[in-house]
Short mmCIF file of C-alpha atoms and ligand atoms in Angstrom, two decimals:
data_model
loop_
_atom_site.label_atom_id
_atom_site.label_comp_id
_atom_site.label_asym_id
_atom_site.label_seq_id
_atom_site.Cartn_x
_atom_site.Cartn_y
_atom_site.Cartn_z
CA UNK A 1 107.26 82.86 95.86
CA UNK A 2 111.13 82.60 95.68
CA UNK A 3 111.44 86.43 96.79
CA UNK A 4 108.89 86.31 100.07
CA UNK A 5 110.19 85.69 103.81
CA UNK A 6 108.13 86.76 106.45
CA UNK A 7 109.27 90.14 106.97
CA UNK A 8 107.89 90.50 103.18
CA UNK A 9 104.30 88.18 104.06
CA UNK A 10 104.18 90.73 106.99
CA UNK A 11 104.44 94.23 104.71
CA UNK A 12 102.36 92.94 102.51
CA UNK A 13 99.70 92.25 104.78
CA UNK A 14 100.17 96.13 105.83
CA UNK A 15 100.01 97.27 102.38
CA UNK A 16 96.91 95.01 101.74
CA UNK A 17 95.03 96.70 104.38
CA UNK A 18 96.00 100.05 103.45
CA UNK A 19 95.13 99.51 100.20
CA UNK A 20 91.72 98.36 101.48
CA UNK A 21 91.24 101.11 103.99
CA UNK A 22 92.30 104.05 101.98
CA UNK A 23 92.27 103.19 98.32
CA UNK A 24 89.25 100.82 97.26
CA UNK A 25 86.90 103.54 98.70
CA UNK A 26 87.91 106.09 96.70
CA UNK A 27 88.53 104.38 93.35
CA UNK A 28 84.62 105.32 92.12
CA UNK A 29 85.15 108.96 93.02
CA UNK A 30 88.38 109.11 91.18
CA UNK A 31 86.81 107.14 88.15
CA UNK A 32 83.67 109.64 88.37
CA UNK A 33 85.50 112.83 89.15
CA UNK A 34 89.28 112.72 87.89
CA UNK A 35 90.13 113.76 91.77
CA UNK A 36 93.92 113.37 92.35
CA UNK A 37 94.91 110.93 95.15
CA UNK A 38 96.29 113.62 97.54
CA UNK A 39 95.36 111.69 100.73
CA UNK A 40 96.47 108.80 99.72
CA UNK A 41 99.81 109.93 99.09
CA UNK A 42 99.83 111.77 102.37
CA UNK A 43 98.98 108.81 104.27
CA UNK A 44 101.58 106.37 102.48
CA UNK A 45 103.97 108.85 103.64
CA UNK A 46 103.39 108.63 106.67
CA UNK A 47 103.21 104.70 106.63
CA UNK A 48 106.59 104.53 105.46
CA UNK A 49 105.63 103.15 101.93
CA UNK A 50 106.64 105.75 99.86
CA UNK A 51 110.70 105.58 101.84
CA UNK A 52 110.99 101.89 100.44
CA UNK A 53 112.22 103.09 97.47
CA UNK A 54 114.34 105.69 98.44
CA UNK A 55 117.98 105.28 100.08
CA UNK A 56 119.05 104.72 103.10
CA UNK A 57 121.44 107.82 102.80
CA UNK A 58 118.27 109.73 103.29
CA UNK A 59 116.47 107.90 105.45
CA UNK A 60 114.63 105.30 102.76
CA UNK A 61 114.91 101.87 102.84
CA UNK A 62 116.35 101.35 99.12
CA UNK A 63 114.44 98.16 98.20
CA UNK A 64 113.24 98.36 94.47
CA UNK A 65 111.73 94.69 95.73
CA UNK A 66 109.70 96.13 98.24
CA UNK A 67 108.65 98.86 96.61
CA UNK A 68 107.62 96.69 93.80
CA UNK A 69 105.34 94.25 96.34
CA UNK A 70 103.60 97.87 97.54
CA UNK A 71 103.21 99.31 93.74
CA UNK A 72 101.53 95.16 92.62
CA UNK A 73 99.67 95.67 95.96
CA UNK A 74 98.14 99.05 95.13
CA UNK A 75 97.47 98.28 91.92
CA UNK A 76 95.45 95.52 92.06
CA UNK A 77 92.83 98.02 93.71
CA UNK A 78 93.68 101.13 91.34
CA UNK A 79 96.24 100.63 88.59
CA UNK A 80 96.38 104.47 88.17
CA UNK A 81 96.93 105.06 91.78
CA UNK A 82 100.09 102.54 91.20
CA UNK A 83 100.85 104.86 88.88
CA UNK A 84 100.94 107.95 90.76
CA UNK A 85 102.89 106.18 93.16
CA UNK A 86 105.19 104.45 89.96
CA UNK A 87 105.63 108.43 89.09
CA UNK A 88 107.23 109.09 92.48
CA UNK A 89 110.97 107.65 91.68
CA UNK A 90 110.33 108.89 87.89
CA UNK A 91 110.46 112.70 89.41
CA UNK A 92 112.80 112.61 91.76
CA UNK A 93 115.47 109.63 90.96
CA UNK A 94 117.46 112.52 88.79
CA UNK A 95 116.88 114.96 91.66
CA UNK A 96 118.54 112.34 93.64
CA UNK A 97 121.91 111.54 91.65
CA UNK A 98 122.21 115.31 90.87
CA UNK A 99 123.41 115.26 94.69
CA UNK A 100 122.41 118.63 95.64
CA UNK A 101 122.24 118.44 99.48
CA UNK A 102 119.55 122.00 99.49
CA UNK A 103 117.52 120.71 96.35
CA UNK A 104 117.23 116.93 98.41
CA UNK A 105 116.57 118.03 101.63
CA UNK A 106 113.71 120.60 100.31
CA UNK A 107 111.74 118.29 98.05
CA UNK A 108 113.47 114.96 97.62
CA UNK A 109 112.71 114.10 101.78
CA UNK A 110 109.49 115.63 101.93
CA UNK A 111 108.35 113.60 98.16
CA UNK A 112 109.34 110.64 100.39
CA UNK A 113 107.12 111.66 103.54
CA UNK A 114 104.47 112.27 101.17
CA UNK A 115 104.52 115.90 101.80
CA UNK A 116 105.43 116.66 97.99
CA UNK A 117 104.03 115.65 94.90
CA UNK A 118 106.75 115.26 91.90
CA UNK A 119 106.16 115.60 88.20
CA UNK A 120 108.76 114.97 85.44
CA UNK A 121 107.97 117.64 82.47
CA UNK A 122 109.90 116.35 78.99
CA UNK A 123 107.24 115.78 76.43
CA UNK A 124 106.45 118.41 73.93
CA UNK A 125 104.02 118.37 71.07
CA UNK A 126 107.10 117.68 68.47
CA UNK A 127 106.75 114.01 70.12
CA UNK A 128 107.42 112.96 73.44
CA UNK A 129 110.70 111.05 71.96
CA UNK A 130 111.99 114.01 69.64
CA UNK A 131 114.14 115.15 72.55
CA UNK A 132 116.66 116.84 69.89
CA UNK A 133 113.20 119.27 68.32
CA UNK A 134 112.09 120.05 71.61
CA UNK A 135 112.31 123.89 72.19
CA UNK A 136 111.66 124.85 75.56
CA UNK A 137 114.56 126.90 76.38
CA UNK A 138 116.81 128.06 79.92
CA UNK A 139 118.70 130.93 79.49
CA UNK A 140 121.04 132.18 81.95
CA UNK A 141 121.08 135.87 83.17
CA UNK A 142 123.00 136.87 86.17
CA UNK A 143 122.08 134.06 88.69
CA UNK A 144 118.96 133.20 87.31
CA UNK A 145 118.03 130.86 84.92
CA UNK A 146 114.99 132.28 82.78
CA UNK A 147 112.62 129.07 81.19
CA UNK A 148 110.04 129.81 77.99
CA UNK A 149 108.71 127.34 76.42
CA UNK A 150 105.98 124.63 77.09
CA UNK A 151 105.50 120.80 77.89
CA UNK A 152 102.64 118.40 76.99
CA UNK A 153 101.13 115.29 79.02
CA UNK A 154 103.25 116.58 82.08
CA UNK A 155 101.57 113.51 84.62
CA UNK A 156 100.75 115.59 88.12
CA UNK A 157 100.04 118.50 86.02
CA UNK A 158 98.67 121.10 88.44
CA UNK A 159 99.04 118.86 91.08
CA UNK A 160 102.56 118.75 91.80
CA UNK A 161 104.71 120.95 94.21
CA UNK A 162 107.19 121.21 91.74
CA UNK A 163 108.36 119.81 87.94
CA UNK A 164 111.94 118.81 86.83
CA UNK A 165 111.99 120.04 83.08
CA UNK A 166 114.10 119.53 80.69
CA UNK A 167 115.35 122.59 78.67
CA UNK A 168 117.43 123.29 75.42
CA UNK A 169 120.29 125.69 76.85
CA UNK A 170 119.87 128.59 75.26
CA UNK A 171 122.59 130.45 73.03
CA UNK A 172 125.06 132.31 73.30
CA UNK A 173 124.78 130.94 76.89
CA UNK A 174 125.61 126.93 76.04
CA UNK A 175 129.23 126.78 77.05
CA UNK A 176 129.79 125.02 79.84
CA UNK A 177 126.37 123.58 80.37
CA UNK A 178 126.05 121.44 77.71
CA UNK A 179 123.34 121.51 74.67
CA UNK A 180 120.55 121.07 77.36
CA UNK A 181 119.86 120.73 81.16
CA UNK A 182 117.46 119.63 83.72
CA UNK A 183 115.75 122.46 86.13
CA UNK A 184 113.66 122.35 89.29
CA UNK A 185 110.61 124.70 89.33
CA UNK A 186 108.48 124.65 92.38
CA UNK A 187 104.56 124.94 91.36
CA UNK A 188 104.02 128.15 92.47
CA UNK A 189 106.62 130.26 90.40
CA UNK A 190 105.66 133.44 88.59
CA UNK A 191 105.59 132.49 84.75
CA UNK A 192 104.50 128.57 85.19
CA UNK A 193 101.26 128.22 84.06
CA UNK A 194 98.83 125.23 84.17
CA UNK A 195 97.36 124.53 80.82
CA UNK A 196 94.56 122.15 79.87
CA UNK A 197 94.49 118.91 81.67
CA UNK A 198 93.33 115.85 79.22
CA UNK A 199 90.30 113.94 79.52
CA UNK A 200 91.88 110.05 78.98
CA UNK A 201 90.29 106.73 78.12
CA UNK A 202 91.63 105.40 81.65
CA UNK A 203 93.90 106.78 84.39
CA UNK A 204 90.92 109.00 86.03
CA UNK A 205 92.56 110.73 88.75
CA UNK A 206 95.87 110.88 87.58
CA UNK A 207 96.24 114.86 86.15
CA UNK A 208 98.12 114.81 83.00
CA UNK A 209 98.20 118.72 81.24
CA UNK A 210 100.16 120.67 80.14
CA UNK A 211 102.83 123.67 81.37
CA UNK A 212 103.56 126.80 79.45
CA UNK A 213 106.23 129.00 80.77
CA UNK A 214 106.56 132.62 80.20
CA UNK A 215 109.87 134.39 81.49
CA UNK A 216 109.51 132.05 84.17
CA UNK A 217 112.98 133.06 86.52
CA UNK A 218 114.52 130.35 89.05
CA UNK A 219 117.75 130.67 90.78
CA UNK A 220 120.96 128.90 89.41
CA UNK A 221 120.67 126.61 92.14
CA UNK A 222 117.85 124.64 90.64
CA UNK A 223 119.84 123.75 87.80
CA UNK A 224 119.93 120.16 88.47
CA UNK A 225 122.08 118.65 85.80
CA UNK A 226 123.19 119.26 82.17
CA UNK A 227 123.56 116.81 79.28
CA UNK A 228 124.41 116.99 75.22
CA UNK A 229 121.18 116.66 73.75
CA UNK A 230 120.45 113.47 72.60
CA UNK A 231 118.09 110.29 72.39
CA UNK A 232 120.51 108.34 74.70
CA UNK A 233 119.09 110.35 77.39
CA UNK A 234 115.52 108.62 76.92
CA UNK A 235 116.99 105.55 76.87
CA UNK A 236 119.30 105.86 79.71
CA UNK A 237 117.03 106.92 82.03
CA UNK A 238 114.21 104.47 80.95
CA UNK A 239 114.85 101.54 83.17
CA UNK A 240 113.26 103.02 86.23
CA UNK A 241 109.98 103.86 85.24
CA UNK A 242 109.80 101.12 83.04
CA UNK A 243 110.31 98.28 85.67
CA UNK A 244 107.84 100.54 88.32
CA UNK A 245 105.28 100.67 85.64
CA UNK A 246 105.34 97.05 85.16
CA UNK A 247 104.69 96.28 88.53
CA UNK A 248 101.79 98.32 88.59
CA UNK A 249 101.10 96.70 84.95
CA UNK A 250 101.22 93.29 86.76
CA UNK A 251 98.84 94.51 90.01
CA UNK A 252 96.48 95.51 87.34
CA UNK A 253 96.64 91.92 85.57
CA UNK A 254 96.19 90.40 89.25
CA UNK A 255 93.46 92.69 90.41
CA UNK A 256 90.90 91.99 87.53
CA UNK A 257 91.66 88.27 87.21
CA UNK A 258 91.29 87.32 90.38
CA UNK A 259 87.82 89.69 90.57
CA UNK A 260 86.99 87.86 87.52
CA UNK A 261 87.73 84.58 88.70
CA UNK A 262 85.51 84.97 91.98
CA UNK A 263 82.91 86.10 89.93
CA UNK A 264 82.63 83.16 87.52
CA UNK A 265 83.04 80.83 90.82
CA UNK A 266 79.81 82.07 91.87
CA UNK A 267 77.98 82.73 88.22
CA UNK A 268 75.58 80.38 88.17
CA UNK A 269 73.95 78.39 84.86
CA UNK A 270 71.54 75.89 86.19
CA UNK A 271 72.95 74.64 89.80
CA UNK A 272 76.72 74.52 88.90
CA UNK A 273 78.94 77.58 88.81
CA UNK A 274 80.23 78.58 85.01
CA UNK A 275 83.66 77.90 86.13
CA UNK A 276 83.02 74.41 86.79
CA UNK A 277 80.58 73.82 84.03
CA UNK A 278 82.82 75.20 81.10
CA UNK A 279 86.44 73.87 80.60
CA UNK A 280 87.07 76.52 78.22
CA UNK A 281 86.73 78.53 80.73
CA UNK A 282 89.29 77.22 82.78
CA UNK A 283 91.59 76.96 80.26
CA UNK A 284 91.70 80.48 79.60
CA UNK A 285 91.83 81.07 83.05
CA UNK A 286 95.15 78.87 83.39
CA UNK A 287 96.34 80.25 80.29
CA UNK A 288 96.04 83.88 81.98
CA UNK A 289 97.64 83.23 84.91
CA UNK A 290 100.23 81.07 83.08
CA UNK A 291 101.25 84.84 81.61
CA UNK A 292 100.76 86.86 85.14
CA UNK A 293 103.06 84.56 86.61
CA UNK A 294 105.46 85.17 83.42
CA UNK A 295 105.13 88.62 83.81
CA UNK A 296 105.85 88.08 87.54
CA UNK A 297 109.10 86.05 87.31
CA UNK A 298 110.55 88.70 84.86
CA UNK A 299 109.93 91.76 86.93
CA UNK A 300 110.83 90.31 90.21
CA UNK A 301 113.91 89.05 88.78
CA UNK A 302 114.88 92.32 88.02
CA UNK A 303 113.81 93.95 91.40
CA UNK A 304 116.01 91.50 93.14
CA UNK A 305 119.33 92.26 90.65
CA UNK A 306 118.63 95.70 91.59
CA UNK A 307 118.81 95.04 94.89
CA UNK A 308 122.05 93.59 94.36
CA UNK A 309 123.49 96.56 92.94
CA UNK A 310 123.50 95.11 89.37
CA UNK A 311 122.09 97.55 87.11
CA UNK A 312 122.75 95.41 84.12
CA UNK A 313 118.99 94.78 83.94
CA UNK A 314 118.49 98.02 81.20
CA UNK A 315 116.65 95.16 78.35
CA UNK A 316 114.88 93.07 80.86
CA UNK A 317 113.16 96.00 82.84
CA UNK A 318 112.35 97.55 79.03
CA UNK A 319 110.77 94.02 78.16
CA UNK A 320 109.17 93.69 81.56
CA UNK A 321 107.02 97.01 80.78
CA UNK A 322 106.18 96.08 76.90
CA UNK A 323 105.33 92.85 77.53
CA UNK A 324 103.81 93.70 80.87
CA UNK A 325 101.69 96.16 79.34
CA UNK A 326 100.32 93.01 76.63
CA UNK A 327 99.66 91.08 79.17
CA UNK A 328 98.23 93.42 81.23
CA UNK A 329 95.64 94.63 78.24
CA UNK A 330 95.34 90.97 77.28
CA UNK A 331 94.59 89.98 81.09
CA UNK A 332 91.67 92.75 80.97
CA UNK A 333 90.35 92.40 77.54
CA UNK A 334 89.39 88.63 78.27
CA UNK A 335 88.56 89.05 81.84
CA UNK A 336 85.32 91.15 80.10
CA UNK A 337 84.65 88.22 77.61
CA UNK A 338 84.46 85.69 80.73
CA UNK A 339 81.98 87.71 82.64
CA UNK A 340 80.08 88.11 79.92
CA UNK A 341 77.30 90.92 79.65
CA UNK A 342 78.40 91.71 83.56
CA UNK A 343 81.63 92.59 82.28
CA UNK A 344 80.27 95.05 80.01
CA UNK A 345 78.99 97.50 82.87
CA UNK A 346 80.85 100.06 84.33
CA UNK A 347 79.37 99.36 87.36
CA UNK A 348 81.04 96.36 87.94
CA UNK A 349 84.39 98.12 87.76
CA UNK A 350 86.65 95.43 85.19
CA UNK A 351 86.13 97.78 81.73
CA UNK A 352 88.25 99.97 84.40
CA UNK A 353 91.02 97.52 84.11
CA UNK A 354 91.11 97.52 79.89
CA UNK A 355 90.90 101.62 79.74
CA UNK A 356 94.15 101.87 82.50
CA UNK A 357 95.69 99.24 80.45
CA UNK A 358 95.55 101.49 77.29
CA UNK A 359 96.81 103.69 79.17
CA UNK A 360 100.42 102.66 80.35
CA UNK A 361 101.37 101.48 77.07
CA UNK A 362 102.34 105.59 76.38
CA UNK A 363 102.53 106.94 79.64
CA UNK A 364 106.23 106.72 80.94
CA UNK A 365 107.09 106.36 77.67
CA UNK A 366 105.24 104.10 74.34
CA UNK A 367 105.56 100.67 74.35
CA UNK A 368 106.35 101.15 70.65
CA UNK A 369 109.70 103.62 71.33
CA UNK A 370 110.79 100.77 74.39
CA UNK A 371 111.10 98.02 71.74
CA UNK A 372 113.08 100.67 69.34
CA UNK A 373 115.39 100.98 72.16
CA UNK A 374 116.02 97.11 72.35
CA UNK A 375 115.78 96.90 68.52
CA UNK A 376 118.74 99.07 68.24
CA UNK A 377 120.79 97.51 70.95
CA UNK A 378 120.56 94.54 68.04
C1 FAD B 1 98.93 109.30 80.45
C2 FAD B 1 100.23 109.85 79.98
C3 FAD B 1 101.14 110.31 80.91
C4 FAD B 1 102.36 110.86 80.46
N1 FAD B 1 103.22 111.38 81.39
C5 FAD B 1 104.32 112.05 80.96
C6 FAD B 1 105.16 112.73 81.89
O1 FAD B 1 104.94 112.70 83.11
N2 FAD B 1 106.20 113.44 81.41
C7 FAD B 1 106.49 113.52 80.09
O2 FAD B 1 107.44 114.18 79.74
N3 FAD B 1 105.71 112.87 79.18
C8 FAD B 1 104.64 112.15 79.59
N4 FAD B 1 103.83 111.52 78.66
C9 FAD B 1 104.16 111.61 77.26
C10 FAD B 1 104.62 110.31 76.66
O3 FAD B 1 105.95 110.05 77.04
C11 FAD B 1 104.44 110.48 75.15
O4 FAD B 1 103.04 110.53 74.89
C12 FAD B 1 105.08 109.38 74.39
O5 FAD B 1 106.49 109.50 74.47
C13 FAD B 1 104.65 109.41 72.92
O6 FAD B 1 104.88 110.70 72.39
P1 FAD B 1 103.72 111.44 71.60
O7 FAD B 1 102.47 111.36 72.42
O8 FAD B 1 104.21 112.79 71.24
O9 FAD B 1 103.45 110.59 70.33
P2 FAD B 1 104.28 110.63 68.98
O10 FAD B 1 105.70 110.92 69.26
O11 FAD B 1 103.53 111.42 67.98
O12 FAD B 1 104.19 109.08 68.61
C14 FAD B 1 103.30 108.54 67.64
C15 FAD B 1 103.65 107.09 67.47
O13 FAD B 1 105.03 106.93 67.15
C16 FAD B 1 105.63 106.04 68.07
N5 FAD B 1 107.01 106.43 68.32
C17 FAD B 1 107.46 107.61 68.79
N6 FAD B 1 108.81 107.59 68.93
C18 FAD B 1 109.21 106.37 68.55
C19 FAD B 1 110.45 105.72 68.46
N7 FAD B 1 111.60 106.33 68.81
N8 FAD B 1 110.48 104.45 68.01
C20 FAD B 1 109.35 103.81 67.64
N9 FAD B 1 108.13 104.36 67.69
C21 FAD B 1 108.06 105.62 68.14
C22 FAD B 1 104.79 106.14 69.32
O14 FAD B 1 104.89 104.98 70.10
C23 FAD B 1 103.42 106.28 68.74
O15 FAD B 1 102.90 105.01 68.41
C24 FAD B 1 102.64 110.93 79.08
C25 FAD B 1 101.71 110.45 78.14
C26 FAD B 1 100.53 109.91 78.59
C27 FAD B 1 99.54 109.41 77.58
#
């Protein structure tokens, strides 16, 4: 691969066999039980994994690339633990250019020790997009800033140490913060409550619920930014977790085709092995990794222009997660078909693949709002 050298051969090897030692054994428990990853995100703290992303400034590494070689990694074991792991620059990447020395040295540099768990709270039930409708409010008395209101599929819900929300300013008190504003609440405030966490088709393990907040006071130094309320927002701050979410998108594709592939390697009919016996077969296989490596070129492309410092890459990272989620969903649907009856059983762990692929074509944003983005950009 055009982007690999040996230092990168060398951390993936690491994040191979932490992915072995720490994540594979606990992907049944998660599927069975919806229990959150805690120790997992402890320990890839403390590995360094998590500080690839995050800048040097702080004491990260700042390689998108490398962080997108660790999220593929993970993923190919546990597309929802990618996830939680996708979620960590989601929750704290606007924590980080609001520049607030206190606000990064108490959460942002623990979040990238693994000592913090982030959680980005925007949706409401008007629709996760409507960010004009929403009505979850911050007003301002003395030098407090008092939140009512609730959120909806809040991902870390109840498992987070704290939740950047996005609030309408309220009247009379708009002038000079702007129609709406962005506000750190640690977990354990008086007036944040945990609502009901949603039972999903995929993504067991990752906790997504909602928040209602009653009178719910924080001091004016959590006020992390303020904006005019509109859709631009969405859009401008889509690129990040769409190009992390379709790395884990392409781990996914990787982790159940190459399962699937072993498996039809050694299937059997009569002496010779189904892969060898069917040239169908083959040709779908070819065809699917024709579209992983697609999928590939597209999102490490982007990782590496990142790296650069060009952030021109807005359409490419938005096409990277709707097409990665297709191919992703595609990947798994057919990976079923080719194992036949075996890939019918939840036992044998690739239905997993199909239900996380539903999945991440909404979470982080729809697939279906992405492409409106790039249609109006027409
Ligand atoms: C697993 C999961 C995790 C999530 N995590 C978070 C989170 O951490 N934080 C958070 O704030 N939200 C989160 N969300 C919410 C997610 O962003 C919304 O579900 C999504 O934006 C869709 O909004 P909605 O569910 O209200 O659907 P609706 O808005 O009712 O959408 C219905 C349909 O309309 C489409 N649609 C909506 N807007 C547009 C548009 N502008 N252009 C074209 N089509 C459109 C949708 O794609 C969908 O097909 C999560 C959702 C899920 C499922």
């Amino acid at each position: 691969m055009w982007y690999m050298n040996e230092e990168r051969e060398q951390l993936v090897k690491m994040i191979k066999d932490f992915a072995e030692s720490e994540i594979r054994p606990f992907v049944k428990t998660m599927e069975e039980t919806d229990a959150f990853p805690h120790e997992i995100i402890r320990k890839a703290g403390e590995l360094g994994l998590i500080a690839l992303w995050f800048p040097e400034q702080i004491g990260g590494m700042g390689k998108w690339l490398d962080y997108g070689l660790f999220l593929e990694e993970v993923s190919k074991i546990s597309n929802c633990v990618g996830n939680c792991f996708a979620s960590i620059p989601a929750g704290t990447s606007l924590l980080l250019s609001c520049g607030k020395p206190d606000l990064i040295g108490q959460y942002v540099i623990p979040t990238m020790m693994g000592q913090m768990v982030p959680a980005s709270a925007q949706s409401e039930p008007v629709g996760g997009t409507r960010i004009q409708d929403f009505t979850c409010t911050a007003a301002i008395e003395g030098d407090e800033l008092v939140i009512n209101g609730g959120k909806i599929f809040c991902t870390n819900a109840g498992q987070a140490d704290y939740y950047t929300v996005n609030c309408k300013t309220k009247p009379p008190y708009s002038a000079p913060f702007g129609s709406s504003c962005l506000v750190l609440v640690p977990a354990n405030t008086p007036g944040l409550k945990i609502g009901h966490i949603e039972n999903k088709v995929g993504w067991h393990g990752s906790s997504t619920g909602q928040l209602y907040f009653q009178d719910c006071r924080v001091p004016m130094s959590n006020l992390m930014m303020t904006m005019d309320m509109d859709e631009s927002m969405t859009a401008a701050g889509a690129f990040g977790p769409a190009i992390t979410t379709a790395c884990c998108m392409l781990g996914g594709a990787e982790g159940v085709y190459e399962k699937t592939l072993a498996y039809c390697k050694e299937r059997k009919h009569g002496d010779t092995p189904i892969f060898q016996k069917y040239q169908a077969m083959r040709h779908t296989f070819a065809e699917l990794k024709m579209e992983i490596e697609l999928l590939r070129s597209l999102i490490f492309g982007v990782l590496e222009d990142l790296d650069k410092g060009d952030y021109n890459i807005s359409e490419r990272a938005l096409t990277a997660k709707v097409k990665g989620s297709r191919i992703f969903e595609h990947v798994a649907s057919e990976c079923i078909v080719l194992m036949g009856g075996n890939g019918t059983i939840v036992e044998n762990d690739i239905e997993r693949y199909y239900r996380d692929a539903k999945v991440t074509a909404i979470g982080g944003m729809s697939i279906y709002h992405l492409t409106d983005v790039v249609a109006s950009q027409l």
